[in-house]
PDB file of C-alpha atoms in Angstrom:
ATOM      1  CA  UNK A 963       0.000   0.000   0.000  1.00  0.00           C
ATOM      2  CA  UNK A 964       1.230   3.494  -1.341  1.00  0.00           C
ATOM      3  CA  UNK A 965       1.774   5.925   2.049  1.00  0.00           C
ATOM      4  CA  UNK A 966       2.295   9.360   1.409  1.00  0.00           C
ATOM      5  CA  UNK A 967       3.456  11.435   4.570  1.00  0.00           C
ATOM      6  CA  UNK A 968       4.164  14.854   5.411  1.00  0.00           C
ATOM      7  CA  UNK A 969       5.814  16.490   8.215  1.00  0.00           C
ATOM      8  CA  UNK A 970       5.491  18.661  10.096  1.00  0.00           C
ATOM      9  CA  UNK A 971       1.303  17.951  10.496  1.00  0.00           C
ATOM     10  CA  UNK A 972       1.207  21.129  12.453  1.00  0.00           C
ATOM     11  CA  UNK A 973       3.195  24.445  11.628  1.00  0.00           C
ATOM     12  CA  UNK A 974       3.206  27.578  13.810  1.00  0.00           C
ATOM     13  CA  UNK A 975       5.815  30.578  12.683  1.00  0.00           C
ATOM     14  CA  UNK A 976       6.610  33.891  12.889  1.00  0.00           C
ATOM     15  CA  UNK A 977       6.596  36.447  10.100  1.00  0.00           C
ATOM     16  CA  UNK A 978       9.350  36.657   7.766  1.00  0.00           C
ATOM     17  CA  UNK A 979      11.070  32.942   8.701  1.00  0.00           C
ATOM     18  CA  UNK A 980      11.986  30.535   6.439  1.00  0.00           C
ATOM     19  CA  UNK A 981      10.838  26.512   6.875  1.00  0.00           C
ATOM     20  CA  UNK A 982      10.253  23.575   5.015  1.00  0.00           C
ATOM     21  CA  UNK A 983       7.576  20.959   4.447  1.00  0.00           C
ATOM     22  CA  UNK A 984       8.444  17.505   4.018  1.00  0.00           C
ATOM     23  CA  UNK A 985       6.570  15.167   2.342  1.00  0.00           C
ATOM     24  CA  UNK A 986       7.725  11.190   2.019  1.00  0.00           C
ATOM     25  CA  UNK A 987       6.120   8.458  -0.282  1.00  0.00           C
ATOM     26  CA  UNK A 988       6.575   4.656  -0.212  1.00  0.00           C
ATOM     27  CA  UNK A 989       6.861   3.827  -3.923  1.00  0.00           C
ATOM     28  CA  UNK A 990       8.510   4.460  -7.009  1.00  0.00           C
ATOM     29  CA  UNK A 991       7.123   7.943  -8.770  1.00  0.00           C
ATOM     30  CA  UNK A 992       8.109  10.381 -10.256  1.00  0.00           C
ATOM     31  CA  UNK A 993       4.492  13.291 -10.657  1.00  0.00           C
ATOM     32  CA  UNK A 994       4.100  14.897  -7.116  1.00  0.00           C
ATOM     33  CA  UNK A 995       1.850  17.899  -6.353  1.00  0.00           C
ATOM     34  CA  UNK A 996       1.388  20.304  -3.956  1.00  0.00           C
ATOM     35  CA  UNK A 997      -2.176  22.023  -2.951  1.00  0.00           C
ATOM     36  CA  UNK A 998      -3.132  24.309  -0.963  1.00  0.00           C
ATOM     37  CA  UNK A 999      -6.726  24.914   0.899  1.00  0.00           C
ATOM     38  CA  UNK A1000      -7.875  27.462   3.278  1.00  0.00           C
ATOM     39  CA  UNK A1001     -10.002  26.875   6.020  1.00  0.00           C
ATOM     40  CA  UNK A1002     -13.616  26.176   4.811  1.00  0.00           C
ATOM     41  CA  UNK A1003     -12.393  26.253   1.198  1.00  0.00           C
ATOM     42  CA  UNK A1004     -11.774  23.731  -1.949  1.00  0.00           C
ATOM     43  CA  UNK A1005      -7.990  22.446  -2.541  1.00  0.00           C
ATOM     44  CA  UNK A1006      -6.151  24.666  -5.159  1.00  0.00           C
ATOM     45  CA  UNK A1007      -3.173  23.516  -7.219  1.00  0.00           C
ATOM     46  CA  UNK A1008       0.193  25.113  -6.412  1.00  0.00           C
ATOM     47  CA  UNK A1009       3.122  23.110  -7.824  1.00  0.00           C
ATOM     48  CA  UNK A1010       3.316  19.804 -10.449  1.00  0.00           C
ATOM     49  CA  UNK A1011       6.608  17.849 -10.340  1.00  0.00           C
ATOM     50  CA  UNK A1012       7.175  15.387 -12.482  1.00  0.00           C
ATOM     51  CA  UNK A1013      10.687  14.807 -12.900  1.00  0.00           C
ATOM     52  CA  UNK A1014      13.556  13.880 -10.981  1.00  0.00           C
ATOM     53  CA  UNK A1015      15.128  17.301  -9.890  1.00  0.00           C
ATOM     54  CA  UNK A1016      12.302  19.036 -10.694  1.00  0.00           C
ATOM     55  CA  UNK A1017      11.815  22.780  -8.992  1.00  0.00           C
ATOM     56  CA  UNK A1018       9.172  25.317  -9.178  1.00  0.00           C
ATOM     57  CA  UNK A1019       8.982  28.522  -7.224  1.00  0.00           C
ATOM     58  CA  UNK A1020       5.756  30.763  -7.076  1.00  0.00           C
ATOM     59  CA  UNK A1021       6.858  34.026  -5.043  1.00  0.00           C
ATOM     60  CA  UNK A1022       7.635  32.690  -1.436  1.00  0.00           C
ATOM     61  CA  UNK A1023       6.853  29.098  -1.922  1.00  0.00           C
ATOM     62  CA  UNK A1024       9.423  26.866  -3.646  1.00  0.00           C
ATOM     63  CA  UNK A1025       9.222  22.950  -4.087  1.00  0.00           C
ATOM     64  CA  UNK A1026      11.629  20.479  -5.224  1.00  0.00           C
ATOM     65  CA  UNK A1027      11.099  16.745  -6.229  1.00  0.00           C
ATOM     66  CA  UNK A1028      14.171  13.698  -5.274  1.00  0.00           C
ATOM     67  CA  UNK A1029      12.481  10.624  -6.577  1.00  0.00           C
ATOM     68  CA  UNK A1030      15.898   8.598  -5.641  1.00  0.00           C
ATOM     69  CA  UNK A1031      15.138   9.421  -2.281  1.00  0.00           C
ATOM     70  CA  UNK A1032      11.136   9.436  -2.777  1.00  0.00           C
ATOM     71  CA  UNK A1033      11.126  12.949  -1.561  1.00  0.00           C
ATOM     72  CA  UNK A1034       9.305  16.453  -1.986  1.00  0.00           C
ATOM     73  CA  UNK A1035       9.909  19.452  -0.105  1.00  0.00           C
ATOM     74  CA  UNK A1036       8.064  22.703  -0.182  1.00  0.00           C
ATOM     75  CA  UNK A1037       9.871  25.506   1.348  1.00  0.00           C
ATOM     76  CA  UNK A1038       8.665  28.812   2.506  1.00  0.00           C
ATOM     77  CA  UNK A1039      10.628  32.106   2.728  1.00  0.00           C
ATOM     78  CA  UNK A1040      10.074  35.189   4.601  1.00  0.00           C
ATOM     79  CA  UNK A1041       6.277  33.710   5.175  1.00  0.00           C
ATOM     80  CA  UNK A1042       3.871  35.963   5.862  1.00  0.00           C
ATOM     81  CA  UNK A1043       0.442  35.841   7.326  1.00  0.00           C
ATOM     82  CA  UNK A1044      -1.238  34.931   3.630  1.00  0.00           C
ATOM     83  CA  UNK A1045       0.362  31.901   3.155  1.00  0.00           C
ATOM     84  CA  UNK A1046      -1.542  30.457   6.674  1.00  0.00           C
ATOM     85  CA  UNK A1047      -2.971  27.835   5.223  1.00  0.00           C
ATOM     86  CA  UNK A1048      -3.247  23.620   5.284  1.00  0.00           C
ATOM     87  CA  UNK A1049      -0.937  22.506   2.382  1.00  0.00           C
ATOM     88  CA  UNK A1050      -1.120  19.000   0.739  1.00  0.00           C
ATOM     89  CA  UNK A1051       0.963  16.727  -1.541  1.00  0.00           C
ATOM     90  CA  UNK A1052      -0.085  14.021  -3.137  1.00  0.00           C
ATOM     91  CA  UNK A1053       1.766  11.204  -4.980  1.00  0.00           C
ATOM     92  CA  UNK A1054       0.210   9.776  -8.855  1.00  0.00           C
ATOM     93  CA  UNK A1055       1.235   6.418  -9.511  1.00  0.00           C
ATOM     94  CA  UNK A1056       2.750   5.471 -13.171  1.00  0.00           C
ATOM     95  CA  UNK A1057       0.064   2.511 -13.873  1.00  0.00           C
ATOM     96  CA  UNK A1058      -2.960   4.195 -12.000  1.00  0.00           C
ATOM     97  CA  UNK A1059      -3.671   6.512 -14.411  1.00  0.00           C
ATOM     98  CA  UNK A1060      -4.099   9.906 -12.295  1.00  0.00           C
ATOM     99  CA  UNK A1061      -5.241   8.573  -9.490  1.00  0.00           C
ATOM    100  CA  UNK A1062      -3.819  10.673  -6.146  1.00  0.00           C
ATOM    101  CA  UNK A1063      -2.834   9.482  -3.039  1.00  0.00           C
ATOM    102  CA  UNK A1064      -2.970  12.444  -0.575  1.00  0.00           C
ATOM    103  CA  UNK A1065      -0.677  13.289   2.613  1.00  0.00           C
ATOM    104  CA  UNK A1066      -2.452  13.910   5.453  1.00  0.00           C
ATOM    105  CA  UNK A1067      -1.560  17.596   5.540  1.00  0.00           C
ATOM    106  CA  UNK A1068       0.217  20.523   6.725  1.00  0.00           C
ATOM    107  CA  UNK A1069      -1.150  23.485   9.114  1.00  0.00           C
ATOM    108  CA  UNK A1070       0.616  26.403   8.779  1.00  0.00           C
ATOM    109  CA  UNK A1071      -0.019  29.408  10.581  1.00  0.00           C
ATOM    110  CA  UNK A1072       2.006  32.702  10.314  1.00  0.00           C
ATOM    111  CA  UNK A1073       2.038  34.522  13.575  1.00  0.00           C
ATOM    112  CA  UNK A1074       2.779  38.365  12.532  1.00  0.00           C
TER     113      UNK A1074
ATOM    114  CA  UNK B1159     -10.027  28.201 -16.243  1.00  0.00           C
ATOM    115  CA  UNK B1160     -11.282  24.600 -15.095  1.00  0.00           C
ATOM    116  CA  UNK B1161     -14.613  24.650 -13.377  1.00  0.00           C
ATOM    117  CA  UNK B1162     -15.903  21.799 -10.993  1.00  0.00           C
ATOM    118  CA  UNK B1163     -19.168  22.655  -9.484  1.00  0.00           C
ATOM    119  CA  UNK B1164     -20.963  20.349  -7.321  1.00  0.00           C
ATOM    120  CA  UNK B1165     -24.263  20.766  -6.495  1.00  0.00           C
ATOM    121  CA  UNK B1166     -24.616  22.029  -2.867  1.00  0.00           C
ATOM    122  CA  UNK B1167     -22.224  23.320   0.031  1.00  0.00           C
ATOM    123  CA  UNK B1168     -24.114  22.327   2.728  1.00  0.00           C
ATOM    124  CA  UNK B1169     -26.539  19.404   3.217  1.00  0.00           C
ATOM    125  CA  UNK B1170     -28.399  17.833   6.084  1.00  0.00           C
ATOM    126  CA  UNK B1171     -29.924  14.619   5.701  1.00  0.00           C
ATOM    127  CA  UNK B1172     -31.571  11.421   7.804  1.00  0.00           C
ATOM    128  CA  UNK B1173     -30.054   8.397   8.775  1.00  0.00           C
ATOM    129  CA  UNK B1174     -31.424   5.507   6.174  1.00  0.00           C
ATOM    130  CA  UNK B1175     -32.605   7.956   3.265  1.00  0.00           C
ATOM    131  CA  UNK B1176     -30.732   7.578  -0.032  1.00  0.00           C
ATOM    132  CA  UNK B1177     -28.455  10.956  -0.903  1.00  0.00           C
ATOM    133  CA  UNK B1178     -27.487  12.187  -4.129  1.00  0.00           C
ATOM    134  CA  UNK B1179     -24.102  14.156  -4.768  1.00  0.00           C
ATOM    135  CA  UNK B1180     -23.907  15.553  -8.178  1.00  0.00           C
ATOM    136  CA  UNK B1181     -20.607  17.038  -9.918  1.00  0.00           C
ATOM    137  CA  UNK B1182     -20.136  18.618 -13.059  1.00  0.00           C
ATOM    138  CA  UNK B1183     -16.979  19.508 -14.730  1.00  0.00           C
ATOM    139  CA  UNK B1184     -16.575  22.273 -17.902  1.00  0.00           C
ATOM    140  CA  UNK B1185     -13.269  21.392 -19.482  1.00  0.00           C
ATOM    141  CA  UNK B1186     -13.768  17.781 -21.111  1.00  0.00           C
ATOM    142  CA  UNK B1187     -12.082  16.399 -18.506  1.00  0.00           C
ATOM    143  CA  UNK B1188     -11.567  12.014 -18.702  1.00  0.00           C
ATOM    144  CA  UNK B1189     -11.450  11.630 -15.060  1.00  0.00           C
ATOM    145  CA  UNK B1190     -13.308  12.249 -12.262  1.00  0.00           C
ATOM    146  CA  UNK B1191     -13.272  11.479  -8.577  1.00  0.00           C
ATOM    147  CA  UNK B1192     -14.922  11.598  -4.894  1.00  0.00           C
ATOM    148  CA  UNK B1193     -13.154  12.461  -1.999  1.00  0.00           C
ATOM    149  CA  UNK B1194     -14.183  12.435   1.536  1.00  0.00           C
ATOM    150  CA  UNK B1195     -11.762  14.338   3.570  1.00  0.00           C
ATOM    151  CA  UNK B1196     -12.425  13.800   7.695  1.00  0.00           C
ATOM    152  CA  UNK B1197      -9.789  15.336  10.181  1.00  0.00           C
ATOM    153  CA  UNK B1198      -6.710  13.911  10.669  1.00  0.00           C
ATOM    154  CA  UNK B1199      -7.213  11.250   7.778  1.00  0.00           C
ATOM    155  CA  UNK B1200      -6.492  14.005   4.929  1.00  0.00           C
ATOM    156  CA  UNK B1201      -8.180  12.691   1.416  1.00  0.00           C
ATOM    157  CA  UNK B1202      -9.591   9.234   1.355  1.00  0.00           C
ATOM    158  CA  UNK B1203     -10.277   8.596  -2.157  1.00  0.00           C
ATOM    159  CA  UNK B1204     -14.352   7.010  -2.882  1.00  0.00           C
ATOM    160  CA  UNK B1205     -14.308   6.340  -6.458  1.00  0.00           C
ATOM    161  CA  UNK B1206     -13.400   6.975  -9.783  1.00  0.00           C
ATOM    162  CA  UNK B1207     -13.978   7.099 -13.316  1.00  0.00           C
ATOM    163  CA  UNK B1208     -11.727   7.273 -15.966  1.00  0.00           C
ATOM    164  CA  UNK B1209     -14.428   7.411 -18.752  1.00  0.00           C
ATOM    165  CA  UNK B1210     -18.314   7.159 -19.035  1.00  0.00           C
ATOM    166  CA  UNK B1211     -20.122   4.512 -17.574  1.00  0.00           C
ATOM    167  CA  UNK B1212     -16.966   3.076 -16.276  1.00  0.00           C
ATOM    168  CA  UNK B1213     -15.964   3.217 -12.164  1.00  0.00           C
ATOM    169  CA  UNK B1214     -13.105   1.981 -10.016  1.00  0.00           C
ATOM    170  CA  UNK B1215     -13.245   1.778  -6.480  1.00  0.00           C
ATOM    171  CA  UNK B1216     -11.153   3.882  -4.514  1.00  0.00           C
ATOM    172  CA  UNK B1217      -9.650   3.691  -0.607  1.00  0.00           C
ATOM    173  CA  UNK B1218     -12.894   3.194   0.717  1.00  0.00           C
ATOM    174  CA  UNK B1219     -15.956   2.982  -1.912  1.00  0.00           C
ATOM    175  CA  UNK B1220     -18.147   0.892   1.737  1.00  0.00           C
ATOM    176  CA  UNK B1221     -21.428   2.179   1.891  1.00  0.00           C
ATOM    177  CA  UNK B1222     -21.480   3.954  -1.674  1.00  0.00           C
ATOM    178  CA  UNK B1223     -22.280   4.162  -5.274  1.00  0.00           C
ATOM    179  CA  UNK B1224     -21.340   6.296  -8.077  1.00  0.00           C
ATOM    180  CA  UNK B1225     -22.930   7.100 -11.647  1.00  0.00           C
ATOM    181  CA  UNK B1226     -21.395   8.687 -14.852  1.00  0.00           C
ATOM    182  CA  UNK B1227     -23.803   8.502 -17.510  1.00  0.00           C
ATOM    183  CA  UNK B1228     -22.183  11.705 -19.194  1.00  0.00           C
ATOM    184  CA  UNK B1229     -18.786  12.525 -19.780  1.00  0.00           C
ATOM    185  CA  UNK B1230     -19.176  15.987 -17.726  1.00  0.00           C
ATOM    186  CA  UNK B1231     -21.161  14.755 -14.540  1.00  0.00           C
ATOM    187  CA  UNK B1232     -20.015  12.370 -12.152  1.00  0.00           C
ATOM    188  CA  UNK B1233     -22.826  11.744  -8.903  1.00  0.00           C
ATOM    189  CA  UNK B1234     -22.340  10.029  -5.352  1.00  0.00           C
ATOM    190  CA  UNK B1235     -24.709   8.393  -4.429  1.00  0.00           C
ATOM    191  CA  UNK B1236     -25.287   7.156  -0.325  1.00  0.00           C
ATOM    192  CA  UNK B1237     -27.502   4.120  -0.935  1.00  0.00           C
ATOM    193  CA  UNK B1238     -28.377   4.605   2.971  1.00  0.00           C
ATOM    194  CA  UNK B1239     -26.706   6.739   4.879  1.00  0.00           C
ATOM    195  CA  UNK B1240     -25.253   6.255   8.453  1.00  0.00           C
ATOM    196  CA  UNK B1241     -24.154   9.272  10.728  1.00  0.00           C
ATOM    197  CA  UNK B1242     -20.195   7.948  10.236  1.00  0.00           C
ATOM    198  CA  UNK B1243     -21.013   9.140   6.417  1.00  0.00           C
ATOM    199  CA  UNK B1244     -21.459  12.696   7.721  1.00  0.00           C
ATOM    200  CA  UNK B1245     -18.017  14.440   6.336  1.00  0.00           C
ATOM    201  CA  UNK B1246     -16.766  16.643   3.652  1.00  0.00           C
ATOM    202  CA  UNK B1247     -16.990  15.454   0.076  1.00  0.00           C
ATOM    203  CA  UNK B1248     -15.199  17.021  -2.669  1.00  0.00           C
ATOM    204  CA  UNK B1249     -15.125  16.205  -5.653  1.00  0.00           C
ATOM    205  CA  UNK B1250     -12.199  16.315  -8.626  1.00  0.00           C
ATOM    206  CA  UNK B1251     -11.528  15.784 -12.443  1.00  0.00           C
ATOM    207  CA  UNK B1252      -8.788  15.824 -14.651  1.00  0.00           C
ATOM    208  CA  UNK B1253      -6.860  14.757 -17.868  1.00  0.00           C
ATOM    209  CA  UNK B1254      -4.799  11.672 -17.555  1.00  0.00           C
ATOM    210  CA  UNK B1255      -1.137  11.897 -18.048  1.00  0.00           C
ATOM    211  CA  UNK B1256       0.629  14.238 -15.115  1.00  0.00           C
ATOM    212  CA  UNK B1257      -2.244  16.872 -15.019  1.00  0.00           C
ATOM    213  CA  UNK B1258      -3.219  18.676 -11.514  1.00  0.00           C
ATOM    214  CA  UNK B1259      -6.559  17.370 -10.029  1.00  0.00           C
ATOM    215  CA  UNK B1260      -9.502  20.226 -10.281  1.00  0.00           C
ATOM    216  CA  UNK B1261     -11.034  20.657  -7.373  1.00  0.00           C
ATOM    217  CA  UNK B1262     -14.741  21.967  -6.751  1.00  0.00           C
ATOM    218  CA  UNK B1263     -15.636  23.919  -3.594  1.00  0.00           C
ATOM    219  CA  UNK B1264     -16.980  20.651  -1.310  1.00  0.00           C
ATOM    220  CA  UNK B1265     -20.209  19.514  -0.151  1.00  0.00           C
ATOM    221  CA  UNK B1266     -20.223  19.500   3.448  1.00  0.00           C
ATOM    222  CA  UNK B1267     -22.650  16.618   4.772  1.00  0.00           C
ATOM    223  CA  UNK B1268     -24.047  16.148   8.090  1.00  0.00           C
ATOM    224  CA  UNK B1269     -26.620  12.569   8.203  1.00  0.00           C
ATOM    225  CA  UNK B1270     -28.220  12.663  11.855  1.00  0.00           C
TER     226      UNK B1270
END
C-alpha cells in the first residue's frame, strides 16, 4: 500500500522565517503535487513535479522533487500571514492513471 | 479556467434515506473522482472514473455508489446513509497523463 506522509502535520511561525515541508512516499514515482486549501475552502493547485530534480517557485513558496530518495519538499521564505494555510501533496502512480494518493496535511499558521 | 461545481455546500440529511451528490466539470475532462476528507485522515479517495459509464473503487468505496452517464457529470450516491457518512466530500476531475486534479468547492454533509 502506497503511504504518502508529510511532516510537520502542524506548523506555527513567525513572520518573515523561512521553513520547510516535508513530504515522504513509499513507492517508485516520479508526478508529485502540492495544494493548498484554506479553512472552509476547496484544494487549489500550487506546484506539479514530475521529474527527478524538478523545482518550481511561485513568489515565497518553492518545491523540489528527489524521486531517488522518494522525496518532496516545499519551502517557505520570509512567510507571511497569507500563506496560513493547510498545504497537501499528493503522490500519482505510473500505472494508475491519475489517481492521487494524498498526505495527510500541513497546518501552517504565520504569527505576525 | 477549469470549473468543478458540485451541487450544494451544505446538506443535512436522515439516517437511512438515499443521498445524491452531483458534480459537473466544464473542461472535457476524462477523469473524475470523490473524496471524503475527515480530520486527521487528509483525502480518502471514494471512487473513480476514468471514462463514461466506467468506475473503479477507490480507498474506501463501503457504503457507496457512483454514476457517470455523461462525460461531464459524475454523482455520489449514499444508498443509505449512516451518521459515520457525515463528512466533507469534494469532488475532482482531470486529464490523464501528469495533469493537476480540479477541485470543486466541497459539499459539506451532516446525516443525523
Amino acid at each position: 500500500e502506497l503511504k504518502v506522509e508529510q511532516n510537520p502535520l502542524f506548523l506555527s511561525m513567525q513572520e518573515g522565517k523561512n521553513y520547510t515541508i516535508y513530504c515522504n512516499y513509499s513507492t517508485t514515482s516520479d508526478r508529485l503535487y502540492w495544494y493548498r486549501q484554506d479553512p472552509g475552502k476547496s484544494l487549489e493547485s500550487l506546484f506539479v513535479l514530475l521529474s527527478n530534480g524538478a523545482v518550481k517557485q511561485e513568489g515565497r513558496l518553492m518545491a523540489s522533487l528527489d524521486t531517488k530518495a522518494r522525496l518532496s519538499t516545499l519551502h517557505i521564505t520570509a512567510a507571511v500571514h497569507d500563506l496560513s494555510a493547510t498545504y497537501f501533496c499528493a503522490v500519482d502512480l505510473l500505472n494508475t492513471g491519475n489517481q492521487f494518493y494524498f498526505g495527510t496535511g500541513t497546518s501552517l499558521t504565520v504569527i505576525p | 479556467d477549469v470549473k468543478v461545481t458540485q451541487s450544494s455546500r451544505y446538506l443535512v440529511k436522515r439516517t437511512g434515506e438515499k443521498v445524491f451528490l452531483e458534480c459537473v466539470q466544464d473542461m472535457d475532462h476524462e477523469n473524475m473522482f470523490w473524496y471524503r476528507q475527515d480530520p486527521g485522515l487528509g483525502l480518502r479517495l471514494i471512487y473513480f472514473s476514468y471514462d463514461v459509464k466506467m468506475k473503479e473503487k477507490g480507498d474506501i468505496p463501503e457504503g457507496y455508489s457512483v454514476s457517470r452517464e455523461k462525460k461531464e457529470r459524475f454523482s455520489l450516491i449514499l444508498e443509505s446513509a449512516s451518521t459515520n457518512q457525515t463528512s466533507m466530500y469534494l469532488c475532482a476531475s482531470s486529464l490523464t497523463g501528469g495533469r493537476p486534479q480540479h477541485f470543486g468547492d466541497g459539499t459539506r454533509l451532516s446525516i443525523l
